[in-house]
Amino acid sequence: MRNDYLTIALCKGNLLKPTLALLVAAGLPHEGVSADSRNLVFTFEDKAVKYLMCRPTDVPTYVEQGAADLGIVGKDVIVEQQKDVFELVDLGFGACRFVVAVPAALKDNRLKDLNYRRVATKFPRVAEEFFRSQGMQVQVIKLHGNIELAPIIGIADLIVDIVSTGRTLRENNLVALTTIMESTTRLISNRVSFRTKFDRIEPLVQVMQRIAKEGRDSEN
Amino acid sequence: MKNKEIPKGLRDFLPEEVKARRQMEQKALKLFRSYGYKEVRTPTLEYLDVIEAGTGRNSWEELYLFIDREGRILSLRPEMTVAIARLAATHLREAVYPQRLCYIANMFRHVQPQKAQYREFWQMGIELLGASGARADAEVISIAVEALHSLGLDNFKISLNQIEIFNSLLDDSGLPEREKKLVRQLVENKDLVELTRFLNNTKIDDGLKETIARLPVLHGGIEVLDQLGNGEKNRRAAQAGAELLKVYEDLKACGVQDHIVIDMGVLRGLDYYTGIVFEGYSSELGYGLLGGGRYDNLLNQYGFPCPATGFAIGMDRLALVLKEKEEEPVCYLVGGTDWELIVKKAQELREQGYTVEIDVQNCTREELTERVQIMDHYQLVFLDQTGDQMLGEKE
């Protein structure tokens, strides 16, 4: 990694489109950056900017380790991983929430009634901490995808997952019982880069804060 | 092969690494000594009570704890400053102050092992005891700069702050202790998102809110002090700001200001810091290299009121950014047929300051010639019956 580059880790997938829009609005180079290309690193020599295309769950790791100075990634990923990174801007897009969901048949239960049950999730840490904070103990079952299937096939009684529209829950006959937390996309920074590259990062933080605020204002 | 495992987060050091470490230690020690710092050692184990008296009761999960046969709780030392404070309060009460002490030692913390973070890690550092005031801080910080220089690092910054600025502003907020702690954590982790959200939900005065929210990004030259906003209304904060300025001026006189930046977000995790605090970073490593600051109340925890300041360098992290290796000096391999002649020749060469290995396996000249071919810096001296030397030819 050349030291004078500002390296930013970006998420492939759903977040990429709004992320690219943000880069454009923030005046950062973006020509040719896309997930379709096989390219995993995009270098803009004239602007001294480099992008790493990553899986969302890898972004906090890249940033913590200093492979990237900045990262753009969902709070859902950040909170699950608890990496040692700075969280600089709430970018507003990619909104979703962590919910506890149950099969429709259980929907009249209160959370407290579900003590000692099995919880399937991609987010074991979030799930564990939430139930513990409620004074409950559950058995957390870590799965890597299709969490909604778990209650149907009977390996879990409830699930903790992120939802944005709630459609997937409905399609699988699940009902959100309670919301654990809201999540949006964030700009994160490596602890040392924030200091050694402050002159480049700080103006970017200002710009992105402004863009995010304009986005919120136009929604209201 | 279970019987070859070592506990997670620990490591072996091979000769090359130990050599590099020794060089690091010697350079640092030489520098510390030149400023009058004297080396001390303390036990690897301390009573938990002693550690908690210094660092507060918040780090249990990171400590390696044991119960000794008398039923008291012991901890592998997680850091050195507390031990030195205890040592001074026990043995150096009658000494003439200021006292300048230094150390090189291994510490133990039960952390998640990763690059640049081990469960047994090495630190070297200094503590200047019995001196308050900007000059003492400036001495310690300029030694930190010089230490990194002398170890071969050029591209680094020291972030400087006075934590009383933050503490007094926070006291102004009137928040309960628990929430203060949270704000402190948010500022330290530069979690701007949660910090803003939290402050917006409190009843703190708007000006103060804005000032606290900006602290984590107040970073730059000494002029960032002018951007303190509400800080000027608060006498304690203004005083702390003036002290920071004084230290900065004194550091200029030491000629190290190029490496100094002011960073209001540096708070250091430990409870015992009371004034000037600082951290060192290199752009080549995503983790801090050194940390330190003033801890004027710590020695009083051991019944000996005494102002103090110091820092520690993380040697494992430093080793990752130091690339230059010193040239391996030549090593003579002395072999031959007559043992007496071999020993005599080897002794002669050692007296001239060379490193000399003796062939203890009765090898022939051909065998030894072959051996030095594969070992770069070895030079063969083979003695025949009459004691005539035949130098091994290198290709």
Coordinates of C-alpha atoms in Angstrom, one line a residue:
Chain A
M1 CA 0.0 0.0 0.0
R2 CA 1.5 3.3 -1.1
N3 CA 1.2 5.7 1.8
D4 CA 0.0 8.8 -0.1
Y5 CA -3.1 7.0 -1.4
L6 CA -6.4 7.3 0.4
T7 CA -7.8 3.8 0.3
I8 CA -11.5 3.2 0.7
A9 CA -13.1 -0.2 1.2
L10 CA -16.5 -0.4 -0.6
C11 CA -19.2 -3.0 -0.2
K12 CA -20.2 -5.1 -3.2
G13 CA -23.9 -5.8 -3.4
N14 CA -27.0 -3.7 -2.6
L15 CA -25.0 -0.8 -1.1
L16 CA -22.8 -0.2 -4.1
K17 CA -25.3 1.9 -6.1
P18 CA -26.0 4.4 -3.3
T19 CA -22.3 4.3 -2.4
L20 CA -21.3 5.3 -5.9
A21 CA -23.9 8.1 -5.9
L22 CA -22.3 9.3 -2.7
L23 CA -18.8 9.2 -4.2
V24 CA -20.0 11.3 -7.1
A25 CA -21.7 13.8 -4.8
A26 CA -18.6 14.0 -2.7
G27 CA -16.4 14.8 -5.7
L28 CA -14.5 11.5 -5.5
P29 CA -13.4 9.7 -8.7
H30 CA -15.8 6.9 -9.7
E31 CA -15.3 6.3 -13.4
G32 CA -15.6 2.6 -14.2
V33 CA -16.1 1.5 -10.6
S34 CA -18.6 -1.3 -10.6
A35 CA -19.2 -4.7 -9.2
D36 CA -19.6 -6.3 -12.6
S37 CA -16.0 -6.0 -13.4
R38 CA -13.7 -8.6 -12.1
N39 CA -11.5 -5.9 -10.8
L40 CA -11.2 -5.8 -7.0
V41 CA -9.0 -2.8 -6.8
F42 CA -9.6 0.5 -8.6
T43 CA -6.8 3.0 -8.6
F44 CA -7.1 6.6 -9.5
E45 CA -3.5 7.8 -9.7
D46 CA -4.2 11.4 -10.4
K47 CA -6.5 11.8 -7.4
A48 CA -4.4 9.4 -5.2
V49 CA -7.5 7.4 -4.4
K50 CA -7.9 3.7 -4.3
Y51 CA -11.1 1.6 -3.8
L52 CA -11.2 -2.0 -2.6
M53 CA -14.3 -3.9 -3.5
C54 CA -15.1 -6.2 -0.6
R55 CA -17.8 -8.3 0.9
P56 CA -19.7 -6.2 3.4
T57 CA -18.6 -8.3 6.3
D58 CA -14.9 -7.8 5.4
V59 CA -15.0 -4.0 5.3
P60 CA -14.5 -3.4 9.1
T61 CA -11.6 -5.9 9.1
Y62 CA -9.9 -4.2 6.2
V63 CA -10.3 -0.9 7.9
E64 CA -9.2 -2.1 11.4
Q65 CA -6.1 -3.7 9.9
G66 CA -5.2 -0.6 8.0
A67 CA -5.5 -2.2 4.5
A68 CA -8.0 0.5 3.9
D69 CA -8.1 4.0 5.5
L70 CA -11.8 4.4 5.2
G71 CA -14.8 2.1 4.7
I72 CA -18.4 2.5 3.8
V73 CA -20.5 -0.2 5.4
G74 CA -23.7 -0.8 7.3
K75 CA -24.0 -0.3 11.0
D76 CA -25.5 -3.9 11.1
V77 CA -22.1 -5.3 10.1
I78 CA -20.1 -2.9 12.3
V79 CA -22.1 -3.7 15.5
E80 CA -21.8 -7.4 14.9
Q81 CA -18.1 -7.3 14.4
Q82 CA -17.2 -4.8 17.1
K83 CA -13.9 -3.9 15.4
D84 CA -11.7 -1.2 16.7
V85 CA -12.6 1.5 14.1
F86 CA -13.8 5.1 14.2
E87 CA -17.3 5.7 13.1
L88 CA -17.4 9.1 11.5
V89 CA -20.6 9.8 9.5
D90 CA -24.1 8.4 9.4
L91 CA -24.6 8.3 5.6
G92 CA -28.4 7.7 5.9
F93 CA -28.9 5.2 3.1
G94 CA -29.2 1.4 3.3
A95 CA -31.7 1.8 6.2
C96 CA -32.7 -1.5 7.9
R97 CA -33.4 -2.7 11.4
F98 CA -32.5 -5.7 13.5
V99 CA -35.7 -7.5 14.6
V100 CA -36.7 -10.5 16.7
A101 CA -39.2 -12.4 14.5
V102 CA -41.3 -15.4 15.3
P103 CA -43.6 -17.7 13.3
A104 CA -47.1 -16.2 13.0
A105 CA -48.4 -18.8 15.4
L106 CA -46.3 -17.3 18.2
K107 CA -47.0 -13.7 17.4
D108 CA -49.1 -13.1 20.6
N109 CA -46.3 -14.1 22.9
R110 CA -44.4 -11.4 24.8
L111 CA -40.7 -11.5 24.4
K112 CA -40.4 -12.7 28.0
D113 CA -42.4 -15.8 27.2
L114 CA -39.7 -17.0 24.8
N115 CA -36.9 -17.5 27.4
Y116 CA -34.6 -20.5 26.8
R117 CA -35.7 -20.9 23.2
R118 CA -33.5 -21.4 20.2
V119 CA -32.6 -18.3 18.1
A120 CA -31.3 -18.6 14.5
T121 CA -29.3 -15.6 13.3
K122 CA -26.4 -14.4 11.1
F123 CA -25.6 -12.0 13.9
P124 CA -24.8 -14.1 17.0
R125 CA -23.2 -11.2 18.9
V126 CA -26.1 -8.8 18.4
A127 CA -28.6 -11.6 19.4
E128 CA -26.7 -12.7 22.4
E129 CA -26.2 -9.2 23.8
F130 CA -29.8 -8.2 23.2
F131 CA -31.3 -11.2 25.0
R132 CA -28.9 -10.9 27.8
S133 CA -29.8 -7.2 28.2
Q134 CA -33.4 -8.3 28.5
G135 CA -32.4 -10.7 31.3
M136 CA -33.1 -13.7 29.0
Q137 CA -31.1 -16.7 28.0
V138 CA -31.4 -18.2 24.6
Q139 CA -29.5 -20.7 22.6
V140 CA -28.0 -18.9 19.6
I141 CA -27.7 -20.9 16.4
K142 CA -25.4 -19.2 13.9
L143 CA -26.4 -19.6 10.3
H144 CA -24.9 -18.0 7.2
G145 CA -28.1 -17.3 5.2
N146 CA -31.8 -18.1 4.7
I147 CA -32.4 -17.4 8.3
E148 CA -36.2 -17.3 7.6
L149 CA -36.0 -21.1 6.9
A150 CA -34.9 -22.0 10.4
P151 CA -38.3 -21.9 12.2
I152 CA -40.0 -23.6 9.2
I153 CA -37.6 -26.5 9.3
G154 CA -37.7 -26.6 13.0
I155 CA -34.1 -25.9 14.0
A156 CA -35.0 -22.7 15.8
D157 CA -38.0 -21.1 17.5
L158 CA -37.3 -17.5 16.6
I159 CA -34.9 -15.5 14.5
V160 CA -32.8 -12.3 14.8
D161 CA -32.3 -10.8 11.4
I162 CA -32.1 -7.5 9.5
V163 CA -35.2 -6.4 7.6
S164 CA -35.7 -3.4 5.4
T165 CA -39.2 -3.7 3.9
G166 CA -40.3 -6.8 5.8
R167 CA -41.3 -8.6 2.7
T168 CA -39.1 -11.6 3.3
L169 CA -40.6 -12.0 6.7
R170 CA -44.2 -11.9 5.4
E171 CA -43.4 -14.4 2.6
N172 CA -42.1 -16.9 5.2
N173 CA -45.0 -16.3 7.6
L174 CA -42.9 -14.6 10.2
V175 CA -43.9 -11.6 12.4
A176 CA -41.5 -9.1 13.8
L177 CA -41.9 -9.1 17.6
T178 CA -39.6 -6.3 18.5
T179 CA -36.9 -4.1 17.0
I180 CA -33.4 -4.4 18.5
M181 CA -31.9 -1.5 16.7
E182 CA -32.0 0.6 13.5
S183 CA -29.1 0.5 11.1
T184 CA -27.9 2.8 8.3
T185 CA -24.7 2.9 6.3
R186 CA -21.7 4.6 8.0
L187 CA -18.3 6.0 7.0
I188 CA -15.7 4.3 9.2
S189 CA -12.0 5.1 9.5
N190 CA -8.8 3.3 10.7
R191 CA -7.6 4.8 14.0
V192 CA -4.2 5.7 12.8
S193 CA -5.2 6.8 9.3
F194 CA -7.6 9.3 10.8
R195 CA -4.6 11.0 12.4
T196 CA -1.9 10.4 9.7
K197 CA -4.2 11.4 6.8
F198 CA -6.4 13.8 8.8
D199 CA -5.9 16.6 6.1
R200 CA -7.6 14.4 3.5
I201 CA -10.2 12.6 5.7
E202 CA -11.5 15.6 7.7
P203 CA -12.7 17.5 4.6
L204 CA -14.3 14.4 3.3
V205 CA -16.1 13.9 6.6
Q206 CA -17.5 17.5 6.4
V207 CA -18.7 16.9 2.8
M208 CA -20.3 13.6 3.6
Q209 CA -22.0 15.0 6.7
R210 CA -23.4 17.8 4.6
I211 CA -24.6 15.3 1.9
A212 CA -26.2 13.1 4.5
K213 CA -27.9 16.0 6.2
E214 CA -29.3 17.2 2.8
G215 CA -30.6 13.7 2.2
R216 CA -32.4 13.7 5.6
D217 CA -33.8 17.2 5.1
S218 CA -35.2 16.3 1.7
E219 CA -36.9 13.2 3.2
N220 CA -38.6 15.3 5.9
Chain B
M1 CA 0.9 -33.2 18.0
K2 CA -0.8 -31.5 20.9
N3 CA 2.4 -31.5 23.0
K4 CA 4.0 -28.9 20.7
E5 CA 1.3 -26.2 21.1
I6 CA 1.8 -23.0 22.9
P7 CA -1.0 -20.9 24.5
K8 CA -2.9 -18.7 22.1
G9 CA -1.5 -15.2 21.7
L10 CA 2.0 -16.0 22.8
R11 CA 5.1 -16.5 20.6
D12 CA 8.6 -17.8 20.3
F13 CA 11.4 -15.5 19.3
L14 CA 14.1 -16.9 17.0
P15 CA 17.7 -15.7 16.9
E16 CA 17.2 -13.1 14.2
E17 CA 14.2 -11.6 16.0
V18 CA 15.9 -11.6 19.4
K19 CA 18.9 -9.8 17.9
A20 CA 16.7 -7.1 16.4
R21 CA 14.9 -6.8 19.8
R22 CA 18.2 -6.5 21.7
Q23 CA 19.4 -3.8 19.3
M24 CA 16.1 -1.9 19.8
E25 CA 16.5 -2.2 23.6
Q26 CA 20.1 -1.1 23.6
K27 CA 19.4 2.0 21.5
A28 CA 16.5 3.0 23.7
L29 CA 18.3 2.3 26.9
K30 CA 21.3 4.3 25.8
L31 CA 19.0 7.2 25.0
F32 CA 17.1 6.9 28.3
R33 CA 20.4 6.8 30.3
S34 CA 21.7 9.8 28.5
Y35 CA 18.8 11.7 30.0
G36 CA 19.5 10.3 33.5
Y37 CA 16.9 7.6 33.6
K38 CA 17.8 4.5 35.6
E39 CA 16.5 1.1 34.8
V40 CA 14.4 -0.8 37.3
R41 CA 12.6 -4.2 37.4
T42 CA 9.5 -5.3 39.2
P43 CA 7.9 -8.7 39.7
T44 CA 6.0 -10.3 36.8
L45 CA 3.1 -10.9 39.2
E46 CA 1.4 -8.3 41.3
Y47 CA -1.5 -8.5 43.7
L48 CA -4.8 -7.7 42.0
D49 CA -5.5 -5.1 44.8
V50 CA -2.3 -3.2 43.8
I51 CA -3.3 -3.1 40.1
E52 CA -6.9 -2.1 40.9
A53 CA -5.8 0.7 43.2
G54 CA -4.1 2.2 40.2
T55 CA -6.2 1.4 37.1
G56 CA -9.6 1.1 38.7
R57 CA -11.9 -1.9 38.5
N58 CA -12.6 -2.0 34.9
S59 CA -10.3 -4.4 33.2
W60 CA -10.9 -7.8 34.8
E61 CA -11.5 -9.6 31.6
E62 CA -8.2 -8.6 30.2
L63 CA -6.2 -9.7 33.3
Y64 CA -4.5 -13.1 33.8
L65 CA -5.6 -13.8 37.3
F66 CA -4.5 -16.6 39.7
I67 CA -5.1 -17.4 43.4
D68 CA -1.9 -18.0 45.4
R69 CA -1.7 -20.5 48.2
E70 CA -2.6 -18.0 50.8
G71 CA -5.8 -17.2 48.9
R72 CA -4.9 -13.8 47.6
I73 CA -5.6 -12.9 44.0
L74 CA -2.5 -12.4 41.8
S75 CA -2.4 -10.9 38.3
L76 CA 0.3 -11.1 35.6
R77 CA 1.2 -7.4 35.1
P78 CA -0.9 -5.8 32.4
E79 CA 1.2 -2.6 32.3
M80 CA 4.2 -1.1 34.1
T81 CA 3.3 2.4 35.3
V82 CA 1.3 1.1 38.3
A83 CA 4.1 -1.2 39.3
I84 CA 6.6 1.7 39.2
A85 CA 4.3 3.9 41.2
R86 CA 4.1 1.1 43.8
L87 CA 7.9 0.6 43.7
A88 CA 8.5 4.4 44.2
A89 CA 6.0 4.6 47.0
T90 CA 7.6 1.6 48.8
H91 CA 11.3 2.1 48.2
L92 CA 12.0 5.6 47.1
R93 CA 10.2 7.8 49.6
E94 CA 13.4 9.2 51.0
A95 CA 15.1 9.7 47.6
V96 CA 15.9 13.1 46.1
Y97 CA 13.2 14.1 43.6
P98 CA 12.7 14.2 40.7
Q99 CA 13.5 10.5 40.1
R100 CA 14.0 9.3 36.6
L101 CA 13.2 5.6 36.1
C102 CA 13.0 3.4 33.0
Y103 CA 12.2 -0.2 32.2
I104 CA 12.0 -2.9 29.5
A105 CA 9.5 -5.6 30.4
N106 CA 6.9 -8.1 29.2
M107 CA 3.2 -7.5 30.0
F108 CA 0.2 -9.8 29.8
R109 CA -3.3 -9.1 28.7
H110 CA -6.0 -11.5 27.7
V111 CA -7.0 -9.8 24.5
Q112 CA -8.0 -11.2 21.1
P113 CA -4.7 -12.0 19.4
Q114 CA -4.2 -10.3 16.0
K115 CA -1.5 -8.6 14.0
A116 CA 0.4 -6.2 16.4
Q117 CA -1.5 -7.5 19.4
Y118 CA -0.3 -10.4 21.5
R119 CA -1.3 -11.7 24.9
E120 CA 2.3 -11.4 26.0
F121 CA 3.8 -8.1 24.7
W122 CA 6.9 -6.1 25.4
Q123 CA 7.2 -2.5 26.3
M124 CA 10.0 -0.1 27.1
G125 CA 9.3 3.2 28.8
I126 CA 10.3 5.9 31.2
E127 CA 8.7 7.5 34.2
L128 CA 9.6 11.0 35.5
L129 CA 8.5 11.1 39.1
G130 CA 8.3 14.2 41.4
A131 CA 8.1 16.9 38.8
S132 CA 4.9 18.7 37.7
G133 CA 4.8 21.4 35.1
A134 CA 5.2 21.8 31.4
R135 CA 8.9 21.3 31.3
A136 CA 8.7 17.8 32.7
D137 CA 6.0 16.9 30.2
A138 CA 8.1 18.4 27.4
E139 CA 11.2 16.4 28.5
V140 CA 9.2 13.1 28.4
I141 CA 7.6 13.8 25.1
S142 CA 10.7 14.9 23.4
I143 CA 12.4 11.7 24.6
A144 CA 9.5 9.8 23.0
V145 CA 10.2 11.5 19.7
E146 CA 13.9 11.0 20.0
A147 CA 13.4 7.3 20.9
L148 CA 11.4 6.7 17.7
H149 CA 14.1 8.6 15.7
S150 CA 17.0 6.7 17.2
L151 CA 15.2 3.4 16.5
G152 CA 15.1 4.3 12.8
L153 CA 11.6 5.7 12.4
D154 CA 11.1 9.0 10.6
N155 CA 7.5 9.1 9.5
F156 CA 5.6 9.4 12.7
K157 CA 3.4 11.8 14.7
I158 CA 2.7 12.3 18.3
S159 CA -0.8 13.4 19.1
L160 CA -1.0 15.6 22.2
N161 CA -3.9 16.6 24.4
Q162 CA -4.7 17.8 27.9
I163 CA -7.5 15.6 29.2
E164 CA -8.7 18.3 31.7
I165 CA -10.1 20.1 28.7
F166 CA -12.5 17.2 28.1
N167 CA -13.1 16.4 31.7
S168 CA -14.0 19.9 32.8
L169 CA -16.3 20.4 29.8
L170 CA -18.0 17.1 30.7
D171 CA -18.4 18.2 34.3
D172 CA -20.1 21.3 33.0
S173 CA -22.6 19.2 31.3
G174 CA -24.1 18.0 34.6
L175 CA -24.5 14.5 33.2
P176 CA -24.6 11.6 35.6
E177 CA -21.4 9.6 36.0
R178 CA -22.6 6.7 33.9
E179 CA -23.4 8.9 31.0
K180 CA -20.1 10.8 31.3
K181 CA -18.4 7.5 31.0
L182 CA -20.4 6.7 27.8
V183 CA -19.5 10.2 26.3
R184 CA -15.9 9.6 27.1
Q185 CA -15.9 6.3 25.3
L186 CA -17.7 7.7 22.3
V187 CA -15.2 10.6 22.0
E188 CA -12.3 8.2 22.4
N189 CA -13.6 5.8 19.8
K190 CA -14.5 8.8 17.6
D191 CA -18.0 7.4 17.2
L192 CA -19.3 10.7 15.9
V193 CA -22.6 9.2 14.9
E194 CA -23.6 7.9 18.3
L195 CA -22.0 10.9 20.1
T196 CA -24.2 13.4 18.2
R197 CA -27.3 11.2 18.6
F198 CA -26.6 10.9 22.4
L199 CA -25.9 14.6 22.9
N200 CA -29.0 15.6 21.0
N201 CA -31.1 13.6 23.4
T202 CA -29.7 15.4 26.5
K203 CA -30.6 18.7 27.9
I204 CA -27.0 20.1 27.7
D205 CA -26.7 23.7 26.6
D206 CA -26.4 23.9 22.8
G207 CA -23.0 25.6 22.7
L208 CA -21.5 23.0 25.0
K209 CA -23.1 20.3 23.0
E210 CA -21.4 21.5 19.9
T211 CA -18.1 21.9 21.6
I212 CA -18.1 18.3 23.0
A213 CA -19.3 16.9 19.6
R214 CA -16.4 18.6 17.9
L215 CA -13.7 17.5 20.3
P216 CA -13.0 14.2 18.5
V217 CA -12.2 16.0 15.2
L218 CA -10.2 18.9 16.7
H219 CA -6.9 17.9 15.3
G220 CA -4.0 19.8 13.8
G221 CA -1.5 22.5 14.8
I222 CA -1.7 24.5 18.1
E223 CA -4.3 26.7 16.5
V224 CA -7.0 24.1 17.1
L225 CA -7.1 25.5 20.6
D226 CA -8.8 28.6 19.2
Q227 CA -11.7 26.4 18.0
L228 CA -12.5 25.2 21.4
G229 CA -15.7 27.3 21.5
N230 CA -17.3 26.8 24.9
G231 CA -14.0 25.9 26.4
E232 CA -13.1 29.5 26.9
K233 CA -16.0 30.0 29.3
N234 CA -14.8 27.2 31.4
R235 CA -11.9 28.3 33.7
R236 CA -10.5 24.8 34.2
A237 CA -10.7 24.1 30.4
A238 CA -9.0 27.4 29.6
Q239 CA -6.3 26.7 32.1
A240 CA -5.7 23.2 30.7
G241 CA -5.6 24.8 27.2
A242 CA -3.0 27.3 28.4
E243 CA -0.9 24.4 29.8
L244 CA -1.2 22.5 26.5
L245 CA 0.1 25.6 24.8
K246 CA 3.0 25.9 27.2
V247 CA 4.0 22.3 26.6
Y248 CA 3.8 22.9 22.9
E249 CA 6.1 25.9 23.2
D250 CA 8.6 24.0 25.3
L251 CA 8.6 21.2 22.8
K252 CA 9.4 23.7 20.0
A253 CA 12.6 24.6 21.9
C254 CA 13.4 20.9 21.9
G255 CA 13.2 21.0 18.2
V256 CA 10.6 18.2 17.9
Q257 CA 7.4 20.2 17.0
D258 CA 7.3 18.8 13.4
H259 CA 6.2 15.5 14.9
I260 CA 3.6 17.0 17.2
V261 CA -0.1 17.4 16.5
I262 CA -2.8 18.5 18.9
D263 CA -5.7 16.0 19.0
M264 CA -8.5 16.7 21.4
G265 CA -9.8 13.2 20.9
V266 CA -6.8 11.5 22.6
L267 CA -8.1 10.6 26.1
R268 CA -6.1 7.4 26.8
G269 CA -8.2 4.5 28.2
L270 CA -6.8 4.4 31.7
D271 CA -8.4 6.2 34.6
Y272 CA -5.2 7.5 36.2
Y273 CA -4.2 10.1 33.7
T274 CA -4.7 13.7 35.0
G275 CA -3.2 16.2 32.5
I276 CA -1.1 16.1 29.4
V277 CA -1.6 12.8 27.4
F278 CA -0.1 11.7 24.1
E279 CA 0.0 8.8 21.6
G280 CA 2.4 8.0 18.8
Y281 CA 1.5 6.8 15.4
S282 CA 3.3 5.8 12.2
S283 CA 1.5 5.9 8.9
E284 CA 2.9 2.4 8.2
L285 CA 1.0 0.7 10.9
G286 CA -2.8 0.8 11.6
Y287 CA -2.1 0.7 15.4
G288 CA -0.6 3.1 17.9
L289 CA 3.1 2.8 18.7
L290 CA 3.4 4.5 22.0
G291 CA 1.3 6.2 24.6
G292 CA 1.7 8.1 27.8
G293 CA 0.9 11.1 29.9
R294 CA 0.7 12.7 33.3
Y295 CA -0.7 10.8 36.3
D296 CA -0.4 13.1 39.3
N297 CA -2.7 11.1 41.6
L298 CA -1.5 7.6 41.0
L299 CA 1.4 7.5 43.5
N300 CA -1.0 8.8 46.2
Q301 CA -3.0 5.6 45.7
Y302 CA 0.0 4.0 47.4
G303 CA 0.2 6.6 50.1
F304 CA 2.9 8.8 48.5
P305 CA 1.6 12.0 46.9
C306 CA 3.9 12.7 44.0
P307 CA 3.3 14.2 40.5
A308 CA 4.5 12.0 37.6
T309 CA 4.6 11.6 33.9
G310 CA 5.9 9.0 31.5
F311 CA 5.3 6.8 28.4
A312 CA 5.7 3.3 27.0
I313 CA 6.6 2.1 23.6
G314 CA 5.1 -1.1 22.3
M315 CA 8.1 -3.0 21.0
D316 CA 6.1 -5.7 19.1
R317 CA 4.4 -3.0 17.1
L318 CA 7.6 -1.1 16.6
A319 CA 9.3 -4.2 15.3
L320 CA 6.7 -4.4 12.6
V321 CA 7.5 -1.0 11.1
L322 CA 11.3 -1.1 11.5
K323 CA 12.6 -2.7 8.3
E324 CA 16.3 -1.8 8.2
K325 CA 18.5 -4.7 9.3
E326 CA 22.0 -4.3 10.4
E327 CA 24.7 -6.1 8.4
E328 CA 25.6 -9.4 10.0
P329 CA 29.3 -9.2 11.1
V330 CA 31.7 -11.9 9.9
C331 CA 32.0 -15.1 12.0
Y332 CA 35.1 -17.2 11.8
L333 CA 34.7 -21.0 11.8
V334 CA 38.0 -22.5 13.1
G335 CA 38.7 -26.1 12.3
G336 CA 41.7 -28.4 11.9
T337 CA 43.4 -31.5 13.2
D338 CA 45.1 -30.3 16.3
W339 CA 42.6 -29.3 19.1
E340 CA 45.2 -27.3 21.0
L341 CA 46.0 -25.2 17.9
I342 CA 42.3 -24.6 17.1
V343 CA 41.5 -23.4 20.6
K344 CA 44.5 -21.1 20.6
K345 CA 43.7 -19.6 17.3
A346 CA 40.1 -19.1 18.2
Q347 CA 41.0 -17.3 21.4
E348 CA 43.4 -15.1 19.4
L349 CA 40.6 -14.1 17.0
R350 CA 38.1 -13.5 19.9
E351 CA 40.6 -11.2 21.6
Q352 CA 40.6 -9.2 18.4
G353 CA 36.9 -8.8 18.7
Y354 CA 35.6 -11.4 16.3
T355 CA 32.9 -13.9 16.8
V356 CA 34.5 -17.4 16.5
E357 CA 32.9 -20.8 16.3
I358 CA 35.0 -23.9 16.7
D359 CA 34.5 -27.0 14.7
V360 CA 33.7 -29.6 17.5
Q361 CA 33.0 -32.5 15.1
N362 CA 36.4 -33.2 13.7
C363 CA 35.3 -32.3 10.2
T364 CA 37.7 -32.3 7.2
R365 CA 38.6 -29.2 5.4
E366 CA 36.3 -30.2 2.5
E367 CA 33.3 -30.6 4.8
L368 CA 33.9 -27.3 6.4
T369 CA 34.4 -25.5 3.1
E370 CA 31.1 -26.9 2.0
R371 CA 29.4 -25.6 5.2
V372 CA 30.6 -22.1 4.9
Q373 CA 29.4 -22.0 1.3
I374 CA 25.8 -22.1 2.5
M375 CA 26.3 -19.8 5.4
D376 CA 26.6 -16.2 4.2
H377 CA 28.8 -14.4 6.7
Y378 CA 31.0 -17.4 7.8
Q379 CA 34.7 -17.4 7.0
L380 CA 36.6 -20.7 7.4
V381 CA 40.1 -20.9 9.1
F382 CA 41.5 -24.4 8.7
L383 CA 44.7 -25.2 10.6
D384 CA 46.9 -28.1 9.3
Q385 CA 49.4 -30.1 11.4
T386 CA 52.0 -27.4 11.5
G387 CA 49.5 -24.7 12.4
D388 CA 49.6 -23.0 9.1
Q389 CA 46.3 -21.4 8.2
M390 CA 44.5 -22.1 5.2
L391 CA 41.6 -19.7 4.6
G392 CA 38.6 -21.3 3.1
E393 CA 37.9 -19.9 -0.4
K394 CA 34.5 -18.4 -0.9
E395 CA 32.9 -18.7 -4.3

